[in-house]
Short mmCIF file of C-alpha atoms in Angstrom, two decimals:
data_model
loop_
_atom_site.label_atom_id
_atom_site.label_comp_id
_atom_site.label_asym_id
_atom_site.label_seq_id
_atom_site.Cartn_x
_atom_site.Cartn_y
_atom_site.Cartn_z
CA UNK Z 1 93.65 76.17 4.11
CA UNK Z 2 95.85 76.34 1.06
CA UNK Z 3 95.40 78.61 -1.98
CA UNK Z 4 97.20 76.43 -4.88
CA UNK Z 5 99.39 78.31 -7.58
CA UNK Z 6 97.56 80.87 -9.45
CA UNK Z 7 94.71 80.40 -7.79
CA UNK Z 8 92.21 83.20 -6.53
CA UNK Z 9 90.26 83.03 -3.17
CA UNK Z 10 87.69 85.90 -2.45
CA UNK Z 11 85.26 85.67 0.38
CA UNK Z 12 82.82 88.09 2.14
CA UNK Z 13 81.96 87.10 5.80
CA UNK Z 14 79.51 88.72 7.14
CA UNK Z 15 79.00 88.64 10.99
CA UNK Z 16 80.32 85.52 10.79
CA UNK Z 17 80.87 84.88 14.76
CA UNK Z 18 84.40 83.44 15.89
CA UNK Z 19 86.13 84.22 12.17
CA UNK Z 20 89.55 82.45 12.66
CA UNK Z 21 90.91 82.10 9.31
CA UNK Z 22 94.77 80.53 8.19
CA UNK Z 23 95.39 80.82 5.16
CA UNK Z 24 98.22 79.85 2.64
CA UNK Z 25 99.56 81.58 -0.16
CA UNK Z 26 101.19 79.21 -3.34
CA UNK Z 27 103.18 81.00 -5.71
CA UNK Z 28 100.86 83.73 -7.46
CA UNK Z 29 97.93 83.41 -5.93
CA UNK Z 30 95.76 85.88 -4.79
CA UNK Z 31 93.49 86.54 -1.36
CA UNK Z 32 90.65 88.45 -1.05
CA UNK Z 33 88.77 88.60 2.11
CA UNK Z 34 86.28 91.70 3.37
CA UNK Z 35 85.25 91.01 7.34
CA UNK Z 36 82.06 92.67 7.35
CA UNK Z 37 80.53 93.65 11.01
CA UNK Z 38 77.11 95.12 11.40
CA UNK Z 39 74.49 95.12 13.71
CA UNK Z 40 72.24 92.20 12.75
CA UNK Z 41 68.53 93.17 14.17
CA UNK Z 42 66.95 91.91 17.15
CA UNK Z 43 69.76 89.95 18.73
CA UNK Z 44 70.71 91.70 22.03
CA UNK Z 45 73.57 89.50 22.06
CA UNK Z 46 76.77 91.23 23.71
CA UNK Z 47 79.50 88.77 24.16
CA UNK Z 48 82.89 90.25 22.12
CA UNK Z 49 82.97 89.18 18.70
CA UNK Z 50 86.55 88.33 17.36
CA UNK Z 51 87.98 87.94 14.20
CA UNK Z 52 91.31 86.35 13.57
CA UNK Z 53 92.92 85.95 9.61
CA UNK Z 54 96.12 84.65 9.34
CA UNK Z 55 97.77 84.44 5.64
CA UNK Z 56 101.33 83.11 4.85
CA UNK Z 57 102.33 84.12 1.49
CA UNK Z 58 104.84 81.01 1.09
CA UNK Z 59 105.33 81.37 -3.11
CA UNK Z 60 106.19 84.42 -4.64
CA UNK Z 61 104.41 86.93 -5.97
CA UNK Z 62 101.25 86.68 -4.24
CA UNK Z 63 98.77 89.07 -3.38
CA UNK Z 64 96.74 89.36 -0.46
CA UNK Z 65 94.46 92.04 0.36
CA UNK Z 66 92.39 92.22 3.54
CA UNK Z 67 89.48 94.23 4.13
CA UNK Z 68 86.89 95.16 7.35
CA UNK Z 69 84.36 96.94 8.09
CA UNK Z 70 82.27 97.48 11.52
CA UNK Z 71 79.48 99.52 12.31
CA UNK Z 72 79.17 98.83 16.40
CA UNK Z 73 76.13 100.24 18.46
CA UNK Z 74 74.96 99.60 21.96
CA UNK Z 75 77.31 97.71 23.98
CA UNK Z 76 78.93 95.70 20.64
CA UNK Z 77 82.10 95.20 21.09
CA UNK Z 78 84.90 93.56 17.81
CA UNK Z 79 88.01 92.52 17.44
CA UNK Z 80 89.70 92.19 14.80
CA UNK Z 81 93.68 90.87 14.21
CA UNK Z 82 95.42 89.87 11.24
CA UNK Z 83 98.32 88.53 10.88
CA UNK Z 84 100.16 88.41 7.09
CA UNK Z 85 103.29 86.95 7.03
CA UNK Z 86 105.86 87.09 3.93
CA UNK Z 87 107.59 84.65 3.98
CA UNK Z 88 109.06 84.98 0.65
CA UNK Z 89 110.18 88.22 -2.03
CA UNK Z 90 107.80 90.19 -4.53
CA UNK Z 91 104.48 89.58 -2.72
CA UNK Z 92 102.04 92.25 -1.88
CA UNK Z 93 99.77 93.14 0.70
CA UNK Z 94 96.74 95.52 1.17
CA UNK Z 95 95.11 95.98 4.25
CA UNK Z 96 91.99 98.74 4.79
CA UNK Z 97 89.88 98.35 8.07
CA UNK Z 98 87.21 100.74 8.98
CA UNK Z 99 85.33 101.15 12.22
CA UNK Z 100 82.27 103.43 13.03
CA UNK Z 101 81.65 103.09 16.80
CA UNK Z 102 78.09 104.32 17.99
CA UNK Z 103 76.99 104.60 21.95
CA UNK Z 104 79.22 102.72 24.14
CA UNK Z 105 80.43 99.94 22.05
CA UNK Z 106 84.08 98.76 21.75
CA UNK Z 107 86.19 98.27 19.01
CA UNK Z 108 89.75 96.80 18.55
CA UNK Z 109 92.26 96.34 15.81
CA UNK Z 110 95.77 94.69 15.65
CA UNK Z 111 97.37 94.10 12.55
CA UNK Z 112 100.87 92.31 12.56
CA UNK Z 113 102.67 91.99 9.75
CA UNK Z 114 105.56 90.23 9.26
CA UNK Z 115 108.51 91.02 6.06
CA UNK Z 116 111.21 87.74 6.44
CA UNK Z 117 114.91 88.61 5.73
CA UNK Z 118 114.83 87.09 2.54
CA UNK Z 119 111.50 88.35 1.18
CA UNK Z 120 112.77 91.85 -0.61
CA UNK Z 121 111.14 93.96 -3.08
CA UNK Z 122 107.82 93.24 -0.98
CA UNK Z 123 105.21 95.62 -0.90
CA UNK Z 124 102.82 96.55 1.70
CA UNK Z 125 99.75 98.53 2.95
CA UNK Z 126 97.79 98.88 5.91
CA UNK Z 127 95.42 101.19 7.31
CA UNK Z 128 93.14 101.66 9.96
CA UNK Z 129 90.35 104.24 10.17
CA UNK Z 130 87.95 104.59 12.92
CA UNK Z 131 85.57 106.71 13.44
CA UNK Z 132 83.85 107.76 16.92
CA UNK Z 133 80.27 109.05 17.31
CA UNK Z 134 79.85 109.45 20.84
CA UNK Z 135 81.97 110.37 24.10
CA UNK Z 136 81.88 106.62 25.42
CA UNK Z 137 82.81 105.11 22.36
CA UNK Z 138 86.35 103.38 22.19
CA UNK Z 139 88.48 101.85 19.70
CA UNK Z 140 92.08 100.07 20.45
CA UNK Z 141 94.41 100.40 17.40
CA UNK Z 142 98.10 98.58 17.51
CA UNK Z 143 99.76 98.20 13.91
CA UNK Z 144 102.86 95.70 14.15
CA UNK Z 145 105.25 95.33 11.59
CA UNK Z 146 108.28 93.68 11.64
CA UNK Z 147 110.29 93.96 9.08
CA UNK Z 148 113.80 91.98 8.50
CA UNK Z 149 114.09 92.91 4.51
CA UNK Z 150 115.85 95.71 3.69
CA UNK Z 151 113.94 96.70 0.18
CA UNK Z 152 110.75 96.34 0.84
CA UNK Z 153 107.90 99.05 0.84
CA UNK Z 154 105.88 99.16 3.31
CA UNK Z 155 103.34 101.59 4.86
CA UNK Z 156 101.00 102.20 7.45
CA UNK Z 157 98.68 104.43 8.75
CA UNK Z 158 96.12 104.21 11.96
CA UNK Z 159 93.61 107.68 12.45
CA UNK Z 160 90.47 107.89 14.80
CA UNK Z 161 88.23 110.77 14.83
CA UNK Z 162 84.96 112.12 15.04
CA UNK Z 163 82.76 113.22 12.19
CA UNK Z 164 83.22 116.41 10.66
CA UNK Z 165 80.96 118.70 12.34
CA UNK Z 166 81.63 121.58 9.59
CA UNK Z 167 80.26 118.95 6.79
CA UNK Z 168 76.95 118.68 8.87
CA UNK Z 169 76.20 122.23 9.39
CA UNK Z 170 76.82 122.50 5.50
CA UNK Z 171 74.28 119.82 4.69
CA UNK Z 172 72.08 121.41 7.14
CA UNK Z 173 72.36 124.47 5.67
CA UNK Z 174 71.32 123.06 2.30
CA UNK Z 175 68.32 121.34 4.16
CA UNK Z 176 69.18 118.21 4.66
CA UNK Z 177 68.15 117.15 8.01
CA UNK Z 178 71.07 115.92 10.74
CA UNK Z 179 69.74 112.27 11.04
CA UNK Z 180 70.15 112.23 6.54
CA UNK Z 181 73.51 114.02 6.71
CA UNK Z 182 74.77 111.89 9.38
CA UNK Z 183 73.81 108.70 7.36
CA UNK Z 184 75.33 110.16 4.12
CA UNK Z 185 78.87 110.65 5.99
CA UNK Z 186 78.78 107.59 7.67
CA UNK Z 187 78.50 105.53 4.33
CA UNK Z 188 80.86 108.21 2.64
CA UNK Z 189 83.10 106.41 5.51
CA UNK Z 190 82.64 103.21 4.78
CA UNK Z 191 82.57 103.62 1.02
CA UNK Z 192 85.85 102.90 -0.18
CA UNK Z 193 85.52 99.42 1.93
CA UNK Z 194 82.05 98.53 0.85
CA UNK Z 195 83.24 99.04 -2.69
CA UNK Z 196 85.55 95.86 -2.34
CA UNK Z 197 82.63 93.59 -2.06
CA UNK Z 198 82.53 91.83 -5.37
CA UNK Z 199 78.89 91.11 -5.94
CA UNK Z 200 76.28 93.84 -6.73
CA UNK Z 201 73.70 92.57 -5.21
CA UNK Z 202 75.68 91.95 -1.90
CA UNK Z 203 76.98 95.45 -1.71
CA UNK Z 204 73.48 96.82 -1.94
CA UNK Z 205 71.90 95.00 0.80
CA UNK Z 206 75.02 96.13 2.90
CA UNK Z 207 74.65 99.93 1.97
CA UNK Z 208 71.09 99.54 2.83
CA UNK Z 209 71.54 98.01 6.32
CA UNK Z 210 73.78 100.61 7.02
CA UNK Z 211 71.70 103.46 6.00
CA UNK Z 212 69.12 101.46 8.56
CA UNK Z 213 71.57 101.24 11.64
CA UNK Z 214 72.78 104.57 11.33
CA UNK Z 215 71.24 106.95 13.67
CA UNK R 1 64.96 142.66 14.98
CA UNK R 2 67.48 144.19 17.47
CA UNK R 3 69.83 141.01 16.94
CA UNK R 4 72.35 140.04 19.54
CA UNK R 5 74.34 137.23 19.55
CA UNK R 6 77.72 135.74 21.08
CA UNK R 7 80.31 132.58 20.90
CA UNK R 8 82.03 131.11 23.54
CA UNK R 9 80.26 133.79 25.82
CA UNK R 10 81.91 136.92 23.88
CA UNK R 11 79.27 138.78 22.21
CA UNK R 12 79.91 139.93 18.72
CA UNK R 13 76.30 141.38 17.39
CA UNK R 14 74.89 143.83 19.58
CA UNK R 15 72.06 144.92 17.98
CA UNK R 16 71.78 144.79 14.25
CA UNK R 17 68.31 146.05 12.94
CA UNK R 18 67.49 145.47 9.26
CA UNK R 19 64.73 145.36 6.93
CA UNK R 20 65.31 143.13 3.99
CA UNK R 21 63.09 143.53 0.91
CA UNK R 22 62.20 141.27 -2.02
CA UNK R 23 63.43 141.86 -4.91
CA UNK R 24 66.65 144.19 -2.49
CA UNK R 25 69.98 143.47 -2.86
CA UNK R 26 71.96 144.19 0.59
CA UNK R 27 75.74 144.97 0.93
CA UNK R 28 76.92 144.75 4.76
CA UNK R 29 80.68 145.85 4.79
CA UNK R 30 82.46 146.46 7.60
CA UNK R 31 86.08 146.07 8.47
CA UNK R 32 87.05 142.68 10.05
CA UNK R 33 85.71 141.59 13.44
CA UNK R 34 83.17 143.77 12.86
CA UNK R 35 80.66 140.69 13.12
CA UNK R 36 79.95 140.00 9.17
CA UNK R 37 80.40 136.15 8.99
CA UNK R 38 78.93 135.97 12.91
CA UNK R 39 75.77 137.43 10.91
CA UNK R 40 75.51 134.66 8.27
CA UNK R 41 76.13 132.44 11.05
CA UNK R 42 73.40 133.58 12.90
CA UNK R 43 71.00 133.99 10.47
CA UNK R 44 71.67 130.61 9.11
CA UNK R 45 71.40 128.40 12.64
CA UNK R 46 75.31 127.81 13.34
CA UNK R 47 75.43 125.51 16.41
CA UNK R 48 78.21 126.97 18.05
CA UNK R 49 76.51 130.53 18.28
CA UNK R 50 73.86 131.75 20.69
CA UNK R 51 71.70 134.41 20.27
CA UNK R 52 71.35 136.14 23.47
CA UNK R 53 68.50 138.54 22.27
CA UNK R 54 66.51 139.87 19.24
CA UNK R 55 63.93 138.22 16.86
CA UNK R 56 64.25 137.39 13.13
CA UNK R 57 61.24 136.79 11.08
CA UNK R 58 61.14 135.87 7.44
CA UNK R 59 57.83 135.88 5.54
CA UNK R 60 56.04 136.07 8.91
CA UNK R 61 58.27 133.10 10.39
CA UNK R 62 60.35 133.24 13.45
CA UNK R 63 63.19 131.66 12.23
CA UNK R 64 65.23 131.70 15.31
CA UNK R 65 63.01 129.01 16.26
CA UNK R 66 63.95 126.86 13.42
CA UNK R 67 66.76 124.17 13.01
CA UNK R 68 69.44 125.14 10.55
CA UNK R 69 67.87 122.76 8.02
CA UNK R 70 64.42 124.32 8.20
CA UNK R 71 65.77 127.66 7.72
CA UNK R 72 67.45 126.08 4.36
CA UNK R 73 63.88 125.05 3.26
CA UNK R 74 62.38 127.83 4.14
CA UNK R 75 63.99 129.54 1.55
CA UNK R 76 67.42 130.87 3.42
CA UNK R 77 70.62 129.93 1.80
CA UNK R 78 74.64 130.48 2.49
CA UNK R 79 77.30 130.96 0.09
CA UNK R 80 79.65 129.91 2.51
CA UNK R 81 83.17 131.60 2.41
CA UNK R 82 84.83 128.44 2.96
CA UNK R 83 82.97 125.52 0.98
CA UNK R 84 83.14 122.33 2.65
CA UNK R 85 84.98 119.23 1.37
CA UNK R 86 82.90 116.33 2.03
CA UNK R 87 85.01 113.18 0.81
CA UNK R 88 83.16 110.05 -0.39
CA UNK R 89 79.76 112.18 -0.73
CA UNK R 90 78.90 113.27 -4.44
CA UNK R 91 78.03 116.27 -5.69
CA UNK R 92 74.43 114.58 -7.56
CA UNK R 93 73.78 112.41 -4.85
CA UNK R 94 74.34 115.66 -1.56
CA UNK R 95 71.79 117.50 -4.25
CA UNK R 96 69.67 115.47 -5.27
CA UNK R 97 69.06 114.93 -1.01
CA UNK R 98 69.01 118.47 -0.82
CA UNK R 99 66.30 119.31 -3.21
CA UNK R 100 64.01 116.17 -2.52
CA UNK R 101 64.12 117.19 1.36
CA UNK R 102 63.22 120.58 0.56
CA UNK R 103 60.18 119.21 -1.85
CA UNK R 104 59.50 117.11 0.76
CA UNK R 105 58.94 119.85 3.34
CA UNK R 106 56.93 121.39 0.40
CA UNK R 107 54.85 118.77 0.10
CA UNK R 108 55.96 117.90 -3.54
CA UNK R 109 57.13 114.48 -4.57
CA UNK R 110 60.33 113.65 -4.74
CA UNK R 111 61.99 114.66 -8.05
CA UNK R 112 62.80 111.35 -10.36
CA UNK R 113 66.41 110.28 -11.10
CA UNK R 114 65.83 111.93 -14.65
CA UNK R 115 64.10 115.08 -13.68
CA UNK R 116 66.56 115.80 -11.22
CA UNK R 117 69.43 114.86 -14.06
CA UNK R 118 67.32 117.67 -16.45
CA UNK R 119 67.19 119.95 -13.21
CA UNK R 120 71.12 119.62 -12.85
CA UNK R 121 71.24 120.62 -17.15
CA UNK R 122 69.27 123.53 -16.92
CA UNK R 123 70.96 125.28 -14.24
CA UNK R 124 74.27 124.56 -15.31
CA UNK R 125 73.46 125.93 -18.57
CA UNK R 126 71.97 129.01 -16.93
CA UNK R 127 75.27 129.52 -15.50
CA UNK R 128 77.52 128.56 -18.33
CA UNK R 129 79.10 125.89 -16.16
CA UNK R 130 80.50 122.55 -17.02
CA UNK R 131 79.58 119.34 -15.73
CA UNK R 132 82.51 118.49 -14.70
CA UNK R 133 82.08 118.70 -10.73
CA UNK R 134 79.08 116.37 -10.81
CA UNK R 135 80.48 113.50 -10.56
CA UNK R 136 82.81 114.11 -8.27
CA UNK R 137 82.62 114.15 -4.18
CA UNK R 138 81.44 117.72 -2.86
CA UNK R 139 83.91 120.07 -2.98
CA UNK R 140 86.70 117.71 -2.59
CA UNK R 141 89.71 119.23 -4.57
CA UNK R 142 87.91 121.95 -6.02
CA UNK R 143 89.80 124.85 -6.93
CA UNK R 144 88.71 128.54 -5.02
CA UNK R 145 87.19 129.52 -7.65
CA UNK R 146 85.00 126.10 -8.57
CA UNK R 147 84.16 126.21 -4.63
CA UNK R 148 82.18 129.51 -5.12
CA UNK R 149 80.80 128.48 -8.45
CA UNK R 150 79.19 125.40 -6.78
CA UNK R 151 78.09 127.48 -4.21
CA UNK R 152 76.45 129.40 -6.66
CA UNK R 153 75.02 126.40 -8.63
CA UNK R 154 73.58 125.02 -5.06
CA UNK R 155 72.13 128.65 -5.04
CA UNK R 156 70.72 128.57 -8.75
CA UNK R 157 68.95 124.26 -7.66
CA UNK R 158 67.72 125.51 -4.64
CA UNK R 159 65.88 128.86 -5.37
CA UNK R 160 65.89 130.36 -2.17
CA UNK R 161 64.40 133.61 -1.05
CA UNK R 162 67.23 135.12 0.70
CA UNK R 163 70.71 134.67 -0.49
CA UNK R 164 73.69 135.48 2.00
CA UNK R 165 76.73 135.38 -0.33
CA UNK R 166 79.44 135.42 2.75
CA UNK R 167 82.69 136.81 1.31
CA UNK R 168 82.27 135.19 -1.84
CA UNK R 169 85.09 137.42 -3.81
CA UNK R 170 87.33 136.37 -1.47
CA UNK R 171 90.43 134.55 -3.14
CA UNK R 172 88.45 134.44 -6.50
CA UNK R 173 90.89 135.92 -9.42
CA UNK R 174 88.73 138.82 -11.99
CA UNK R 175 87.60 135.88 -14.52
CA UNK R 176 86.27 134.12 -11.44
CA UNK R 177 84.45 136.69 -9.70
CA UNK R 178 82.76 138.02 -13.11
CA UNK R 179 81.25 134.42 -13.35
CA UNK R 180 80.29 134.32 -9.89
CA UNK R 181 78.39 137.52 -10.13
CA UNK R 182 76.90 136.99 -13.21
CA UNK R 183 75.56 134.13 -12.08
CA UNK R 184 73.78 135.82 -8.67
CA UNK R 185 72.72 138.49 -11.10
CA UNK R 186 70.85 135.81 -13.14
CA UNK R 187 69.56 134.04 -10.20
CA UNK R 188 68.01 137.53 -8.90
CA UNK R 189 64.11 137.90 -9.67
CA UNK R 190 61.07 140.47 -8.01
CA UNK R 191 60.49 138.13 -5.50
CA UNK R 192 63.96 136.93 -3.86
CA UNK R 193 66.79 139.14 -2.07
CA UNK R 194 70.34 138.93 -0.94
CA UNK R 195 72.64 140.06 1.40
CA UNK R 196 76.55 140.42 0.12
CA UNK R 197 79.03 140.43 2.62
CA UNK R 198 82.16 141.56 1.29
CA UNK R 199 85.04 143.79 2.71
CA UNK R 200 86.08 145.20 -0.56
CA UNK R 201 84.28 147.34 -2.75
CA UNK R 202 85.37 145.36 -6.01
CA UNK R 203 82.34 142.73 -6.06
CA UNK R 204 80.01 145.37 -5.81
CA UNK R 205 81.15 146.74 -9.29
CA UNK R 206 79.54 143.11 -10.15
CA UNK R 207 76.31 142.95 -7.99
CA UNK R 208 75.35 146.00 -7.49
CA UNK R 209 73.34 146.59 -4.15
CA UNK R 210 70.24 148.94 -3.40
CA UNK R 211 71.41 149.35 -0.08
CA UNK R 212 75.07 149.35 1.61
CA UNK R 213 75.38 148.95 5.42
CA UNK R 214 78.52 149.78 7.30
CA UNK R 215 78.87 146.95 10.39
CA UNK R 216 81.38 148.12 13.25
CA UNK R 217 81.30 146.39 16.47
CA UNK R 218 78.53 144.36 16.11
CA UNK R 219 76.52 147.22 15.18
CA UNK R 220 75.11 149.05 11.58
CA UNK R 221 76.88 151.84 11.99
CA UNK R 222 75.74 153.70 8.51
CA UNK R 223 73.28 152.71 5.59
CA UNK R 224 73.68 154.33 2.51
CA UNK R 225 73.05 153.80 -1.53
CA UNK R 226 76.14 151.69 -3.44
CA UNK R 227 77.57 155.37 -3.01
CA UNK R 228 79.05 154.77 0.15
CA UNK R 229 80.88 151.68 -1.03
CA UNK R 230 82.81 153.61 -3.47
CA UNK R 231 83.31 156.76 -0.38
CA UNK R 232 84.67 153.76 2.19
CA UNK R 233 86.81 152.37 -0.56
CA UNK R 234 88.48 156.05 -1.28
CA UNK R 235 88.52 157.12 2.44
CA UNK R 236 88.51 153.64 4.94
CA UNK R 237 86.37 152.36 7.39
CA UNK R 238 88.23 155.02 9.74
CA UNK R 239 86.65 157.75 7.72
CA UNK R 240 83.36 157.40 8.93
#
């Protein structure tokens, strides 16, 4: 797929099974895309679920800014790999994937990014945040950049960890129950992703299935 | 209530005995390690101690029974000495849960978006504070000294019966503290009590107790009037 000059694509999958997305960037365009994973109820469906985006920025200055986030349970088990490629000077990129893993489920994420020799004064972001609520929980993180430019910025940052046992006591101690607090920091979590999904409405129903799944 | 109680298997109460009042305010000072903050712990539910013997009852209530949120609703409450950030959680919206749980517990109904709002006004007036930690996430950033005035706001929305300030002078400047206590001493009434934990004798120039209590060594070593604050600030814990 091809995003013309100036043009803006902006899409919200949600569970969308076998995402493989290529993508191409004309001269000032812009890419929005949040992967949304959550446990959809009823299906007891366990096979891995992958997620592949691919954007070339070919023009310049273009912007493309990817966002996921998971909430796996049970035996669930994502993957998720992107793969943003400038190919050309003063483009941007902005990458935030969140994943809360739950019981034994499984959780991947490899993000390669690519800065060609030519393509200077390019800036990029991308982080990875995952979250672990129980012992057999796992989550694979491998950031790849390569970068060939010489002025470019470009950051990254991967962190896993468990939730913040001091905040619970202190929201127990002002009486909110464990299973509430729990909830609450879970979506605190996931805020800053659920906040890129454009459309009111949309975000909404996603909070609310979260505060559902969470347990 | 002949409270004992230990973490990581090394005991740090054993055997505090005290008889809180309403309408009492309690000072327990004690040099550190004594077991001051293991005592708030306690009292308050903290997972990672274990009371190895003793009882504590409020208002006929065993509360060692009790999760740490029950406790909360039943009226206990901690000014903790180090206020929790919580990123990404807002001050009205960690509140607003806090109360409605609590109602709910009570039996009430749920406060409304706009009573709770008025709720939020009144006490912050009350306490001469600004509004300008509502709208930000709990305790995220705050300064020292807006970490212990929310915990005294939490205090002032929650009403409980017994109070346990933990440390709360502690890296709060003069201007600080003076709002701090003024704000406890506005919260006080006939029918609640608190228990100040403090290792100077300075906050008690502020909230001034009915009785002091000297910990040492997981024990109460000495009770006294606010006398024997001022005679442990002129002669050391040593003194005794």
């Amino acid at each position: 797929m091809r995003v013309s000059k100036g043009d803006i694509f902006e899409r919200v999958y949600v569970n969308e099974p076998g995402l493989d997305l290529h993508i191409e960037q004309e001269e000032g365009s812009q890419v929005r895309i949040v992967v949304v994973n959550l446990p959809s109820s009823g299906t007891s469906d366990t096979s891995p679920t992958r997620n592949a985006i691919t954007v070339e920025q070919l023009g310049k200055g273009c912007l493309t800014e990817l966002y996921g986030l998971a909430y796996l349970r049970g035996k669930d088990h994502v993957e998720t790999e992107t793969h943003v490629f400038h190919r050309v000077g003063g483009g941007e990129s902005k990458q935030l994937f969140k994943f809360v893993l739950a019981d034994q489920a499984e959780g991947a994420f490899y993000g390669e990014l690519q800065i060609a020799k030519d393509a200077q004064q390019t800036r990029t972001e991308q982080v990875n945040r995952n979250l672990l609520l129980s012992r057999e929980a796992q989550m694979r993180t491998r950031p790849q950049l390569e970068i060939y430019a010489d002025d470019v910025q470009a950051s990254h940052g991967a962190t896993t960890g468990q939730l913040d046992e001091s905040a619970l006591f202190y929201m127990q101690q002002r009486g909110i129950s464990r299973e509430v607090a729990y909830r609450m920091l879970v979506a605190a979590f996931l805020k800053d992703v659920l906040e890129k999904v454009p459309d009111d409405d949309q975000r909404e129903r996603l909070m609310d299935t979260i505060d559902r799944v969470v347990e | 209530m002949d409270l004992h109680a230990s973490i990581a298997g090394k005991e740090i109460l054993r055997g505090v005995n005290l008889v809180i009042n309403e309408g009492e305010v309690h000072a327990i000072m004690g040099p550190n390690g004594a077991g001051k903050s293991t005592l708030s712990a306690v009292l308050t539910g903290h997972p990672a101690y274990e009371v190895t013997g003793g009882e504590v009852w409020l208002r006929g209530k065993n509360l060692l029974e009790m999760p740490a949120e029950q406790r909360a609703r039943e009226g206990v409450f901690l000014s903790f000495q180090y206020p929790v950030e919580i990123p990404g959680v807002s001050m009205t919206n960690f509140m607003r849960t806090a109360v409605n749980e609590k109602r709910q517990y009570e039996g009430k109904e749920p406060l409304s978006a706009r009573d709770f709002l008025r709720l939020m006004k009144q006490k912050r007036a009350m306490l001469e504070m600004g509004d300008k930690l509502q709208n930000r996430s709990v305790n995220e950033g705050f300064s020292g000294g807006e970490k212990k005035k929310n915990e005294i706001f939490q205090m002032a929305m929650l009403e409980p019966c017994l109070a346990i300030l933990d440390e709360t002078d502690s890296g709060l400047d003069i201007d600080a503290l003076r709002i701090v206590a003024d704000g406890v001493n506005r919260l006080k009434t006939p029918e609640n009590a608190s228990i100040v934990i403090t290792h100077y004798q300075r906050l008690l120039d502020y909230i001034v107790p009915d009785y002091v209590h000297v910990l040492a060594d997981g024990r109460i070593v000495k009770t006294g009037d606010k006398t024997l604050a001022l005679e442990l600030e002129e002669r050391g814990y040593e003194g005794l």
